[in-house]
XYZ file of C-alpha atoms in Angstrom:
762
model
C 104.168 -56.390 -215.743
C 101.916 -53.910 -213.533
C 97.753 -54.506 -212.801
C 97.650 -50.526 -214.316
C 99.738 -51.229 -217.727
C 97.565 -54.179 -218.195
C 94.139 -52.854 -217.643
C 95.630 -50.104 -220.512
C 96.695 -52.715 -222.961
C 93.287 -54.366 -222.694
C 91.338 -51.282 -222.919
C 93.713 -49.505 -225.851
C 92.970 -53.138 -227.433
C 89.666 -52.986 -227.109
C 89.203 -49.157 -228.221
C 91.202 -50.242 -231.677
C 89.175 -53.421 -232.237
C 85.592 -51.084 -231.517
C 87.007 -48.399 -233.915
C 88.036 -50.622 -236.827
C 84.725 -52.326 -236.492
C 82.769 -49.508 -236.584
C 84.610 -47.838 -239.479
C 85.340 -50.951 -241.872
C 81.911 -52.035 -241.043
C 80.413 -48.827 -242.207
C 82.633 -48.453 -245.215
C 81.383 -52.051 -245.838
C 77.778 -51.231 -245.744
C 78.505 -48.203 -248.231
C 80.205 -49.577 -250.471
C 77.652 -52.374 -250.880
C 75.450 -50.208 -251.922
C 72.724 -50.366 -249.409
C 70.109 -47.540 -249.258
C 69.929 -45.423 -246.012
C 66.518 -47.114 -244.948
C 68.469 -50.391 -245.071
C 71.826 -48.943 -243.904
C 69.899 -47.746 -241.063
C 68.301 -51.066 -240.234
C 72.109 -52.202 -240.500
C 73.803 -50.139 -238.379
C 70.925 -51.290 -235.739
C 71.758 -55.265 -236.977
C 75.367 -54.155 -236.619
C 74.834 -52.436 -233.187
C 73.010 -55.135 -232.117
C 75.491 -57.637 -232.956
C 78.307 -55.723 -231.812
C 77.217 -55.692 -228.550
C 76.661 -59.107 -228.528
C 79.566 -60.148 -229.610
C 81.748 -57.316 -227.085
C 78.658 -58.686 -224.248
C 79.801 -62.187 -225.119
C 83.305 -61.569 -224.963
C 82.582 -59.971 -221.498
C 80.751 -62.782 -220.482
C 83.296 -65.531 -221.188
C 86.891 -63.085 -219.807
C 84.624 -62.238 -216.178
C 83.561 -65.619 -216.530
C 87.429 -67.312 -216.666
C 88.583 -64.238 -214.519
C 86.115 -65.448 -212.184
C 87.007 -68.813 -212.051
C 90.988 -68.306 -212.172
C 90.164 -66.166 -208.928
C 88.119 -68.229 -206.923
C 91.136 -71.308 -208.028
C 93.849 -68.628 -206.884
C 91.051 -68.315 -203.941
C 90.733 -71.507 -203.091
C 94.807 -72.969 -203.443
C 95.310 -69.936 -201.109
C 92.907 -71.353 -198.645
C 94.573 -74.489 -199.156
C 98.066 -73.197 -198.952
C 96.946 -71.126 -195.483
C 95.702 -74.767 -194.310
C 98.826 -76.388 -195.137
C 100.515 -73.433 -193.769
C 98.566 -73.155 -190.265
C 99.033 -77.159 -189.774
C 102.509 -76.659 -190.369
C 102.958 -74.142 -187.579
C 100.396 -75.920 -185.615
C 102.773 -79.665 -186.110
C 105.358 -77.541 -185.283
C 104.099 -75.569 -182.121
C 105.637 -72.182 -184.055
C 104.319 -69.337 -184.192
C 104.286 -66.610 -186.927
C 105.230 -63.053 -186.505
C 104.464 -59.623 -188.922
C 106.410 -56.730 -188.194
C 105.621 -53.687 -190.095
C 108.945 -51.495 -189.710
C 106.962 -48.010 -190.624
C 103.951 -48.145 -188.619
C 105.123 -50.007 -185.761
C 102.128 -52.765 -185.702
C 103.314 -56.170 -185.351
C 101.273 -58.848 -186.020
C 101.029 -62.535 -184.087
C 99.281 -65.706 -184.947
C 97.241 -67.406 -181.980
C 100.405 -69.739 -181.135
C 102.586 -66.929 -180.990
C 100.540 -64.940 -178.296
C 99.601 -68.495 -176.351
C 103.654 -69.413 -176.601
C 104.193 -65.613 -175.025
C 101.105 -65.586 -172.477
C 98.991 -62.866 -174.376
C 95.232 -64.213 -174.488
C 93.656 -61.325 -176.179
C 93.385 -61.059 -180.021
C 94.032 -58.289 -182.525
C 97.565 -56.534 -183.217
C 99.926 -57.062 -180.326
C 102.036 -54.232 -179.940
C 105.133 -55.410 -179.568
C 107.508 -53.512 -181.183
C 107.741 -51.439 -177.997
C 107.464 -54.198 -175.404
C 110.422 -56.653 -177.155
C 112.779 -54.409 -175.400
C 110.942 -55.189 -172.191
C 110.626 -58.339 -172.940
C 114.070 -59.030 -173.333
C 116.035 -60.623 -170.536
C 118.451 -58.345 -169.565
C 121.481 -60.585 -169.836
C 120.480 -61.899 -173.488
C 119.558 -57.780 -174.809
C 122.334 -57.168 -176.548
C 123.001 -60.223 -178.303
C 119.455 -59.968 -179.230
C 118.988 -56.291 -180.482
C 122.585 -56.485 -182.729
C 121.481 -59.826 -184.409
C 118.269 -57.563 -185.363
C 120.452 -54.577 -186.662
C 122.883 -56.332 -188.344
C 120.115 -58.195 -190.499
C 118.006 -54.729 -191.057
C 121.393 -52.879 -192.294
C 121.887 -56.189 -194.325
C 124.702 -57.861 -193.006
C 123.387 -60.826 -192.655
C 120.738 -63.041 -194.963
C 118.232 -63.700 -192.653
C 117.394 -62.487 -188.605
C 118.147 -65.495 -185.907
C 118.259 -65.131 -182.686
C 118.390 -67.484 -179.229
C 117.442 -65.519 -176.027
C 114.739 -65.147 -173.209
C 111.278 -63.309 -172.984
C 109.272 -62.444 -170.302
C 106.095 -64.740 -170.134
C 103.075 -63.089 -168.726
C 102.795 -65.795 -166.003
C 105.684 -68.332 -165.978
C 108.600 -65.749 -166.194
C 111.406 -65.434 -168.641
C 111.801 -68.346 -171.091
C 113.340 -69.748 -174.148
C 112.308 -68.793 -177.783
C 113.692 -68.675 -181.040
C 113.312 -65.902 -182.971
C 114.262 -66.346 -186.771
C 112.948 -63.833 -190.127
C 113.455 -62.560 -192.642
C 112.977 -58.736 -194.056
C 111.321 -57.257 -197.242
C 112.852 -54.073 -198.609
C 111.788 -51.470 -201.263
C 113.512 -50.838 -204.196
C 116.228 -48.321 -202.787
C 117.016 -51.388 -200.653
C 115.553 -49.919 -196.923
C 113.731 -52.627 -195.055
C 109.865 -51.443 -194.544
C 108.388 -54.639 -193.043
C 110.549 -58.072 -191.657
C 108.142 -61.849 -191.212
C 109.099 -64.676 -189.222
C 108.946 -67.437 -186.952
C 109.158 -67.250 -182.986
C 109.632 -70.898 -181.532
C 109.673 -72.096 -177.765
C 112.472 -73.559 -176.891
C 112.833 -73.711 -173.159
C 112.423 -77.638 -172.749
C 115.135 -78.056 -175.743
C 117.526 -75.611 -173.696
C 116.828 -77.199 -170.455
C 117.608 -80.855 -172.266
C 120.889 -79.593 -173.342
C 121.528 -78.131 -170.541
C 120.492 -81.592 -168.866
C 122.586 -83.409 -171.607
C 125.888 -80.613 -170.933
C 125.341 -81.428 -167.339
C 125.501 -85.911 -167.599
C 128.362 -84.984 -170.164
C 130.431 -82.850 -167.201
C 129.208 -85.842 -165.197
C 130.139 -88.859 -167.352
C 133.785 -87.382 -167.957
C 134.224 -86.277 -164.296
C 133.212 -89.460 -162.622
C 135.549 -91.455 -160.906
C 133.180 -94.542 -161.884
C 134.016 -96.282 -165.456
C 130.756 -95.929 -167.550
C 130.196 -98.532 -170.845
C 127.918 -97.694 -172.890
C 126.936 -100.685 -175.957
C 124.489 -101.558 -178.440
C 121.765 -104.047 -178.378
C 124.147 -106.769 -179.693
C 126.755 -105.699 -177.016
C 129.211 -103.514 -179.063
C 130.581 -100.227 -176.635
C 129.633 -97.399 -178.176
C 131.441 -95.020 -175.830
C 133.234 -94.988 -172.837
C 134.412 -92.254 -169.958
C 137.850 -91.036 -169.336
C 137.532 -92.807 -165.730
C 136.565 -96.060 -167.920
C 140.274 -95.446 -169.353
C 142.049 -94.320 -166.201
C 140.723 -97.485 -164.685
C 140.972 -100.038 -167.320
C 144.292 -98.690 -169.227
C 142.275 -98.951 -172.780
C 141.901 -95.764 -174.384
C 138.426 -94.951 -175.936
C 139.645 -95.451 -179.401
C 140.655 -99.200 -178.590
C 137.532 -100.327 -177.003
C 135.281 -98.518 -179.550
C 133.353 -101.037 -181.824
C 134.893 -104.125 -178.895
C 133.025 -106.747 -176.743
C 133.144 -105.870 -172.722
C 134.882 -108.975 -173.009
C 138.206 -108.042 -174.118
C 138.312 -106.507 -170.121
C 137.583 -110.674 -169.125
C 139.890 -111.650 -166.409
C 138.848 -115.512 -166.537
C 138.375 -115.743 -162.835
C 134.870 -116.565 -163.609
C 133.311 -119.111 -164.874
C 130.294 -119.430 -167.627
C 127.592 -120.130 -165.129
C 128.568 -116.849 -163.833
C 127.942 -114.704 -166.931
C 124.796 -117.044 -167.709
C 123.357 -116.169 -164.462
C 124.306 -112.390 -165.256
C 122.633 -112.200 -168.335
C 119.764 -113.678 -167.219
C 119.278 -111.368 -164.317
C 119.284 -108.847 -166.960
C 116.722 -110.275 -168.747
C 114.723 -111.035 -166.325
C 114.937 -107.351 -163.978
C 116.260 -105.337 -166.470
C 119.652 -104.732 -164.233
C 122.426 -106.993 -162.642
C 124.940 -105.522 -160.023
C 127.851 -107.478 -158.113
C 131.813 -108.063 -157.799
C 133.779 -108.396 -160.891
C 137.246 -109.615 -161.121
C 138.419 -107.731 -164.552
C 142.006 -107.588 -166.371
C 143.648 -104.390 -166.944
C 145.385 -103.174 -170.261
C 148.643 -104.030 -168.824
C 147.612 -107.427 -167.600
C 146.969 -106.936 -163.906
C 143.525 -108.503 -162.520
C 141.237 -106.280 -160.322
C 137.811 -106.310 -158.580
C 135.141 -104.127 -159.103
C 131.443 -103.720 -158.143
C 129.834 -103.069 -161.604
C 125.934 -102.250 -162.204
C 124.980 -102.643 -165.512
C 121.320 -101.804 -166.378
C 119.008 -102.157 -169.920
C 117.638 -98.894 -172.172
C 114.637 -99.349 -173.968
C 113.412 -97.635 -176.682
C 109.917 -96.201 -176.656
C 108.536 -99.424 -178.729
C 110.253 -101.078 -175.745
C 112.943 -102.645 -177.694
C 116.607 -103.386 -176.393
C 118.592 -100.127 -177.498
C 121.537 -100.361 -175.025
C 123.254 -101.904 -172.188
C 124.895 -99.209 -169.373
C 127.401 -100.408 -167.097
C 129.019 -98.454 -164.428
C 131.523 -99.590 -161.921
C 133.908 -98.562 -159.515
C 137.242 -99.898 -158.835
C 137.301 -101.565 -155.359
C 140.855 -102.773 -154.942
C 141.805 -99.832 -152.251
C 138.873 -100.994 -150.541
C 139.655 -104.795 -150.700
C 142.992 -103.746 -149.526
C 141.764 -101.587 -146.709
C 139.210 -104.186 -145.816
C 142.573 -106.657 -145.036
C 144.136 -104.371 -143.697
C 141.245 -103.781 -141.073
C 140.636 -107.451 -140.717
C 144.506 -107.707 -140.540
C 144.688 -105.149 -137.750
C 141.774 -106.746 -135.874
C 143.221 -109.862 -135.385
C 146.910 -108.908 -135.744
C 149.275 -107.054 -133.566
C 150.426 -103.826 -135.609
C 153.916 -103.269 -133.983
C 154.896 -107.419 -134.629
C 152.664 -108.333 -137.177
C 151.865 -111.468 -134.574
C 148.371 -112.678 -133.680
C 146.547 -110.021 -131.095
C 144.417 -111.103 -128.362
C 141.002 -111.794 -130.389
C 142.423 -113.989 -132.951
C 144.653 -116.093 -129.712
C 140.815 -116.538 -128.617
C 139.321 -117.884 -131.051
C 142.320 -120.261 -132.157
C 142.707 -121.562 -128.070
C 139.014 -122.458 -128.321
C 139.087 -124.308 -131.931
C 141.887 -125.989 -130.082
C 140.323 -127.135 -126.994
C 137.551 -128.051 -129.457
C 139.869 -129.954 -131.446
C 141.673 -131.627 -128.491
C 138.414 -132.608 -126.626
C 137.500 -134.927 -129.471
C 140.568 -136.343 -129.821
C 141.275 -136.627 -126.284
C 144.625 -134.596 -126.370
C 145.749 -131.745 -124.282
C 146.502 -127.801 -125.778
C 149.267 -125.797 -123.853
C 149.500 -122.091 -123.012
C 152.797 -120.567 -122.554
C 152.267 -116.692 -120.595
C 155.555 -115.301 -122.009
C 156.597 -112.019 -120.174
C 159.574 -109.721 -121.428
C 162.221 -109.319 -118.034
C 162.726 -105.430 -117.066
C 161.614 -104.683 -120.101
C 159.843 -101.459 -118.832
C 163.411 -100.315 -118.186
C 165.305 -100.517 -121.031
C 162.122 -99.331 -122.711
C 162.019 -96.295 -120.673
C 165.998 -95.608 -120.763
C 166.078 -96.243 -124.567
C 162.978 -94.480 -125.348
C 159.827 -96.518 -127.227
C 161.197 -96.069 -130.841
C 164.393 -98.560 -129.572
C 161.673 -100.687 -127.540
C 159.692 -101.118 -130.159
C 162.651 -102.667 -131.856
C 163.822 -104.309 -128.868
C 159.927 -106.351 -129.172
C 159.576 -106.850 -133.303
C 163.116 -108.888 -132.900
C 161.767 -110.810 -129.852
C 159.041 -111.781 -131.409
C 161.218 -112.655 -134.395
C 163.478 -114.603 -132.416
C 160.217 -116.656 -130.524
C 158.242 -117.485 -133.997
C 161.637 -118.797 -135.566
C 161.499 -121.239 -132.554
C 157.785 -122.243 -132.070
C 156.611 -124.933 -134.828
C 154.462 -124.009 -137.632
C 151.074 -125.281 -135.990
C 151.745 -123.854 -132.969
C 150.497 -119.895 -132.397
C 152.863 -117.145 -131.131
C 150.349 -113.808 -130.193
C 151.425 -110.563 -128.483
C 148.777 -109.706 -125.786
C 149.968 -105.810 -125.329
C 153.176 -104.092 -123.922
C 155.942 -107.106 -123.464
C 153.362 -109.782 -122.734
C 153.309 -112.468 -125.486
C 151.577 -116.107 -125.444
C 152.135 -119.036 -126.853
C 149.649 -121.789 -128.202
C 150.893 -125.425 -128.425
C 148.408 -127.528 -129.735
C 148.630 -131.545 -130.348
C 150.307 -132.169 -127.022
C 150.036 -135.356 -124.910
C 151.392 -134.403 -121.424
C 153.095 -131.015 -119.710
C 156.506 -132.601 -120.134
C 155.858 -132.017 -123.730
C 155.717 -128.025 -122.707
C 159.220 -128.304 -120.546
C 161.126 -128.561 -124.607
C 158.957 -125.808 -126.004
C 159.857 -123.376 -122.944
C 163.369 -124.457 -123.088
C 163.431 -123.021 -126.608
C 161.733 -119.944 -125.691
C 164.059 -119.163 -123.031
C 167.327 -120.076 -125.253
C 166.146 -117.567 -127.819
C 167.029 -114.545 -125.318
C 170.782 -116.363 -124.680
C 172.484 -113.877 -127.403
C 172.306 -110.088 -126.917
C 169.926 -107.871 -129.398
C 171.271 -105.472 -131.091
C 169.194 -102.405 -130.517
C 170.555 -98.847 -132.029
C 174.068 -100.187 -132.177
C 173.900 -101.185 -128.392
C 174.041 -104.887 -127.198
C 171.030 -105.516 -124.875
C 170.744 -108.446 -122.586
C 167.046 -109.649 -122.244
C 165.486 -112.592 -120.488
C 162.026 -113.754 -120.498
C 160.059 -115.621 -117.810
C 157.000 -118.277 -118.567
C 154.225 -119.398 -116.769
C 151.953 -122.579 -118.178
C 148.849 -123.813 -117.977
C 147.657 -127.075 -119.837
C 144.387 -128.212 -120.903
C 142.333 -129.414 -119.642
C 144.395 -130.274 -116.522
C 143.914 -126.585 -115.668
C 140.658 -125.039 -117.364
C 138.325 -126.232 -119.586
C 137.749 -122.819 -121.402
C 140.161 -120.236 -123.291
C 139.482 -117.698 -119.907
C 140.680 -119.803 -117.833
C 143.660 -121.514 -118.903
C 144.787 -117.396 -119.514
C 144.034 -116.950 -116.491
C 146.100 -119.334 -114.558
C 149.230 -119.164 -116.956
C 149.410 -115.563 -115.803
C 149.337 -116.595 -112.475
C 152.199 -119.238 -113.311
C 154.331 -116.515 -114.468
C 153.908 -114.182 -111.537
C 155.685 -117.609 -109.544
C 158.157 -117.353 -112.353
C 159.135 -113.924 -111.717
C 159.181 -114.130 -107.813
C 161.567 -117.410 -108.805
C 163.941 -115.094 -110.165
C 163.074 -114.507 -113.642
C 164.650 -115.930 -116.768
C 162.783 -119.501 -115.500
C 159.282 -120.885 -116.180
C 156.585 -122.356 -113.836
C 153.222 -124.508 -114.296
C 150.303 -123.722 -112.867
C 149.126 -125.208 -109.790
C 146.200 -124.941 -107.438
C 148.462 -123.320 -104.945
C 149.661 -120.363 -107.005
C 145.588 -119.435 -107.435
C 145.223 -119.392 -103.598
C 148.279 -116.535 -103.656
C 146.497 -115.101 -106.034
C 143.380 -114.707 -104.329
C 145.469 -114.440 -101.077
C 146.769 -110.934 -102.827
C 142.867 -109.808 -103.530
C 141.999 -110.351 -100.414
C 145.111 -108.331 -99.241
C 144.266 -105.578 -101.883
C 141.284 -104.957 -100.681
C 142.298 -105.014 -96.959
C 145.231 -102.432 -97.509
C 142.599 -99.709 -98.154
C 141.047 -100.385 -95.096
C 144.886 -100.232 -93.304
C 145.822 -97.395 -94.748
C 142.809 -95.387 -93.258
C 142.793 -97.611 -90.179
C 146.010 -96.988 -88.927
C 147.374 -100.820 -89.113
C 150.567 -99.598 -90.699
C 153.284 -99.793 -88.758
C 157.461 -98.156 -89.093
C 160.193 -99.903 -88.168
C 163.785 -99.068 -88.028
C 166.977 -100.680 -89.095
C 170.053 -99.208 -87.387
C 173.106 -97.663 -90.070
C 176.155 -98.433 -88.660
C 179.568 -96.715 -88.840
C 182.006 -99.583 -89.903
C 184.755 -98.146 -88.378
C 183.534 -97.891 -85.261
C 180.510 -99.849 -84.882
C 178.114 -96.869 -83.916
C 174.658 -96.078 -85.228
C 174.710 -92.993 -87.081
C 171.537 -93.226 -88.820
C 168.292 -95.625 -89.638
C 166.216 -96.979 -92.201
C 162.420 -96.442 -92.129
C 160.324 -99.623 -92.653
C 156.888 -100.398 -93.383
C 154.824 -102.949 -91.592
C 151.669 -103.913 -91.461
C 149.807 -105.050 -88.278
C 147.061 -107.086 -90.246
C 144.171 -107.800 -87.755
C 144.268 -111.770 -88.662
C 147.506 -112.604 -90.237
C 149.169 -111.150 -87.766
C 152.802 -108.608 -88.581
C 153.076 -108.829 -92.278
C 156.651 -108.025 -94.151
C 156.939 -105.295 -96.869
C 157.075 -107.901 -99.463
C 154.022 -109.251 -98.878
C 151.695 -106.420 -98.814
C 154.006 -103.620 -101.199
C 153.679 -105.333 -104.275
C 149.999 -105.656 -104.069
C 150.294 -101.848 -103.127
C 151.852 -100.797 -106.377
C 149.341 -102.736 -108.258
C 146.449 -101.274 -106.691
C 147.816 -97.564 -106.640
C 148.193 -97.230 -103.022
C 152.088 -96.544 -103.142
C 151.036 -92.770 -102.279
C 149.104 -93.450 -99.087
C 151.610 -95.493 -97.575
C 154.754 -92.643 -99.343
C 153.038 -90.328 -97.222
C 152.543 -91.798 -93.921
C 156.287 -93.378 -93.669
C 157.492 -90.030 -94.555
C 155.530 -88.670 -92.028
C 155.972 -90.747 -89.151
C 160.314 -91.208 -89.898
C 160.482 -87.733 -89.749
C 158.627 -87.299 -86.326
C 160.213 -90.104 -84.853
C 163.811 -88.606 -86.000
C 163.022 -85.053 -84.640
C 162.133 -86.722 -81.006
C 165.579 -88.540 -81.326
C 167.639 -85.735 -82.067
C 165.415 -84.187 -79.331
C 166.641 -87.067 -76.510
C 170.146 -86.103 -77.586
C 170.947 -89.342 -80.119
C 173.710 -88.013 -82.285
C 172.427 -89.352 -85.213
C 173.226 -88.482 -88.783
C 170.362 -89.449 -91.225
C 166.820 -90.908 -91.320
C 166.595 -93.124 -94.702
C 163.242 -93.209 -95.835
C 162.455 -95.504 -99.360
C 160.770 -92.803 -102.153
C 158.974 -95.301 -104.487
C 159.247 -94.787 -108.042
C 155.600 -93.369 -108.289
C 155.927 -91.457 -105.770
C 158.382 -89.837 -107.626
C 156.682 -89.883 -111.357
C 153.477 -88.463 -109.930
C 155.422 -85.056 -108.640
C 154.373 -84.731 -105.759
C 157.134 -85.716 -103.771
C 158.464 -82.542 -103.450
C 155.738 -80.570 -102.064
C 155.197 -83.940 -99.810
C 158.688 -83.868 -98.173
C 158.586 -79.774 -97.583
C 155.342 -80.551 -95.631
C 156.355 -83.715 -93.637
C 159.853 -81.734 -92.367
C 157.699 -78.414 -91.772
C 155.189 -80.257 -90.010
C 158.259 -82.116 -87.535
C 159.932 -79.043 -87.419
C 163.039 -81.875 -88.902
C 166.179 -80.007 -90.852
C 166.664 -81.143 -94.467
C 170.140 -82.456 -93.446
C 168.725 -85.192 -91.290
C 166.850 -86.907 -94.217
C 167.777 -89.370 -96.744
C 165.580 -90.685 -99.873
C 166.287 -93.744 -101.152
C 165.534 -95.049 -105.010
C 166.142 -98.008 -106.464
C 168.796 -98.419 -108.841
C 166.151 -100.176 -111.539
C 163.697 -96.586 -110.768
C 166.715 -93.960 -110.649
C 167.290 -95.206 -114.521
C 163.930 -95.112 -116.091
C 163.165 -92.012 -114.949
C 162.907 -88.697 -117.309
C 164.165 -85.613 -117.327
C 161.308 -84.200 -115.487
C 162.074 -86.281 -112.589
C 165.496 -85.519 -113.105
C 164.957 -82.289 -112.162
C 162.572 -83.083 -109.639
C 165.752 -85.454 -107.917
C 167.464 -81.996 -108.010
C 164.879 -79.762 -106.274
C 165.133 -82.640 -103.519
C 168.672 -82.170 -103.201
C 168.308 -77.869 -103.266
C 166.425 -78.451 -99.932
C 169.549 -80.106 -98.602
C 168.059 -83.639 -98.333
C 170.628 -86.716 -99.273
C 169.682 -88.842 -102.005
C 170.657 -92.730 -101.971
C 170.643 -95.424 -104.624
C 169.597 -98.119 -103.510
C 170.243 -102.145 -104.470
C 172.908 -100.598 -106.170
C 174.258 -103.374 -109.083
C 171.180 -105.556 -109.481
C 169.394 -102.917 -112.367
C 170.830 -101.771 -115.542
C 172.852 -98.921 -114.183
C 174.015 -95.947 -117.130
C 177.243 -94.313 -115.454
C 176.582 -91.508 -117.934
C 173.091 -91.603 -116.285
C 174.541 -92.161 -112.871
C 176.887 -89.021 -112.796
C 174.267 -86.841 -113.584
C 172.273 -87.767 -110.860
C 172.407 -86.127 -108.171
C 173.139 -89.374 -105.481
C 174.720 -88.891 -102.298
C 175.013 -92.813 -101.163
C 175.050 -95.613 -103.037
C 173.455 -98.568 -101.341
C 175.756 -102.092 -102.194
C 172.926 -104.957 -102.367
C 172.499 -107.895 -99.886
C 172.619 -110.269 -103.368
C 176.877 -109.059 -103.559
C 177.366 -109.558 -99.543
C 175.848 -112.567 -98.197
C 178.366 -114.564 -100.127
C 180.934 -113.083 -98.957
C 184.117 -113.328 -98.389
C 183.748 -116.812 -99.775
C 182.258 -115.771 -103.284
C 185.225 -114.313 -105.366
C 182.513 -113.187 -108.032
C 180.668 -111.427 -105.277
C 184.163 -110.047 -103.854
C 185.156 -108.537 -106.942
C 181.821 -106.607 -107.777
C 181.349 -105.610 -104.343
C 184.817 -104.081 -104.716
C 184.123 -102.271 -108.096
C 180.768 -101.118 -106.523
C 182.669 -99.073 -103.358
C 185.619 -97.981 -106.330
C 182.586 -97.002 -107.948
C 181.489 -94.639 -105.414
C 184.585 -93.414 -103.916
C 185.989 -91.700 -107.165
C 182.771 -90.225 -107.708
C 182.926 -89.302 -103.873
C 179.822 -90.700 -102.758
C 179.244 -92.601 -99.164
C 178.607 -96.454 -99.364
C 176.261 -98.628 -97.093
C 176.515 -102.665 -97.834
C 173.395 -104.309 -97.207
C 172.636 -107.306 -95.541
C 175.824 -107.677 -93.304
C 175.833 -111.187 -90.865
C 179.422 -111.527 -89.687
C 181.999 -110.186 -88.776
C 184.023 -111.560 -91.620
C 181.760 -109.938 -94.127
C 181.932 -106.448 -91.981
C 185.728 -106.247 -91.767
C 186.051 -107.208 -95.676
C 184.022 -104.243 -96.390
C 185.998 -102.475 -94.402
C 188.959 -102.964 -95.732
C 187.790 -102.444 -99.442
C 186.358 -98.573 -97.770
C 183.470 -99.136 -97.787
C 182.080 -96.652 -94.743
C 178.515 -97.960 -93.318
C 176.719 -100.643 -93.313
C 173.003 -102.617 -92.331
C 172.544 -106.058 -91.427
C 171.343 -108.680 -89.019
C 174.099 -108.309 -87.610
C 173.643 -105.070 -85.503
C 169.904 -105.734 -85.562
C 166.571 -106.701 -87.042
C 164.471 -103.806 -88.403
C 162.603 -102.728 -84.855
C 160.025 -100.382 -83.345
C 161.228 -97.117 -82.412
C 161.065 -98.287 -78.785
C 163.243 -101.408 -78.879
C 165.505 -98.961 -81.411
C 165.733 -96.620 -78.644
C 167.133 -98.748 -76.055
C 169.649 -100.269 -78.723
C 170.720 -96.335 -78.935
C 170.705 -95.900 -74.837
C 173.135 -98.831 -74.786
C 175.285 -96.692 -76.786
C 177.078 -93.274 -74.525
C 178.657 -91.654 -77.543
C 175.504 -91.725 -79.871
C 174.082 -89.553 -77.022
C 175.245 -85.730 -76.671
C 173.980 -83.717 -74.426
């Protein structure tokens, strides 16, 4: 009921009651028959009574109304206080938007949230759109339009508004519209809440959830009773268990049994004292595989400091473990043969020496080198060479005792450490077993390869007191074995050290010899077997040492090769030979060629073509008078690039010869490819002629091969008439050796030439 209607009803009731009072009271007085004077008095009394009654009634009603109003006001104040306290406790602000007037009234908390310090009406109706973040404007406006249109029961929107001082912050606005009887909204009231911290927390939680699910480390969350509450995807991938299988279960499900109770007691003790623990743990996957993991466990406490959760983060370190093992293996083992390397050998050798000292025993060291491996490696390729090294290593390892150590130092060099022996004689059977390993050929790439080894042996404490000395002396003994013809063994002696020191001294002096003109060129005649006339000469280098006298090539050329000094020697001999050949030609001697040895390193460097061109031009010698000799081993091992260089030399008009033929690893296919004019039969197949039937057969085969390839043939080391006659009968055209002359200086060679008139042309 409206206030106006209630007021009219009360007024009407009052009028009716008053009128009835007046009419009924007057009628009653008249009916009683009182006098007029008395009636007047009674009328006055009646009026006073009416006034008193009505006044009392008005007083009573007014007092009741005021009491009810004060009670309502008091209840309203209490309600407002409660509402304000509730708002203050919730930190929400109240806003009241009168849509018709456009005024927006906001609470003090709402002002503070938006950064408006001034009191009074806050005209947000026009500013609300300006305060909205551009990215949130469309959704917030749409939510408001839908509620005002009546399509939603309440207005709710989470958006960003510009704070006066702090930039954009997140707010949650919600409210409800008041509508007139026609349903048109004329006012909307609601609350505003700053949810920036909540949004930031949600964002952090989302990020944490992404990290939780995306990290490659397993994460386990348990309650205070150590029952699993949650695991991430990485946990499932590492352990093989699904989340449903482990939630509610204790992590002891993953125990491998590798750790004893003390391990876990120390873990829990650390968690209680330090609130965290980390270390390596071996656990078991669902499939039963035991694997290592690095695990960190932290305790989580609530606001009261009470333990609420455990969080364990772990990483599968199986690959790291395997990598560590691989790195450790590679650090101590040869990757090709998987044998111990130099580092591990030194460690075991030092330990063996220490044991031998305590037990008064000896230690043997056998230095092993594969003979002519480089030629095989270069001719067949490095892949085949690697296969050969592995096969050789397996054979030697199979013939070695379990307590001994077979190591590979690099290339084709191996070392066998023989422990627990009493004398040097104990090493002889070991050396013979190693040599016997190579009796049978190796099948590499469907080719049968024969290989031999040379062994150098040193003994502790006889030949050295430490690992370094034993290795050095075994290497020195190896040199003796190779010099003795290879495929044998040699023990270290002090004389070998003196020889090694001599080589070092020679190397030092050789530098000075090249620059100080101490080198000499000698010449050995090459004769025609049918006529006996000198047709050519071979230039051979000598060293006129100021203290040691005249040194032959076998004394210093190996030193020069190891020291990388062959280039200077090659250049010197070539120029001297070309100069002397031109002088003899100018003197009228009918010589056909001058043979000069060409080292493999000279050809390998690729400078030989230019050096020959320069030497010929400098001395005015025609290319047809120069013959370059390359040993069979060097000729067979060079690459296609070097074959091209030989072709280039041949194009100059120079003759090419293969020296020491029959001692290397000749390939007929490669021999056919080489641009060679001459084969020189090695002295090893000539010295025993005609007595040795094998040498006779070999010499005959080489000569037949050369003739079939249209090559000239020269036999080296001819010392008897019988040898010369036999070679001539076989078809060999030329020979050189002591039968005709030793290598001589140019002056003495000239005397020989002058003694043969037929060799002079006028």
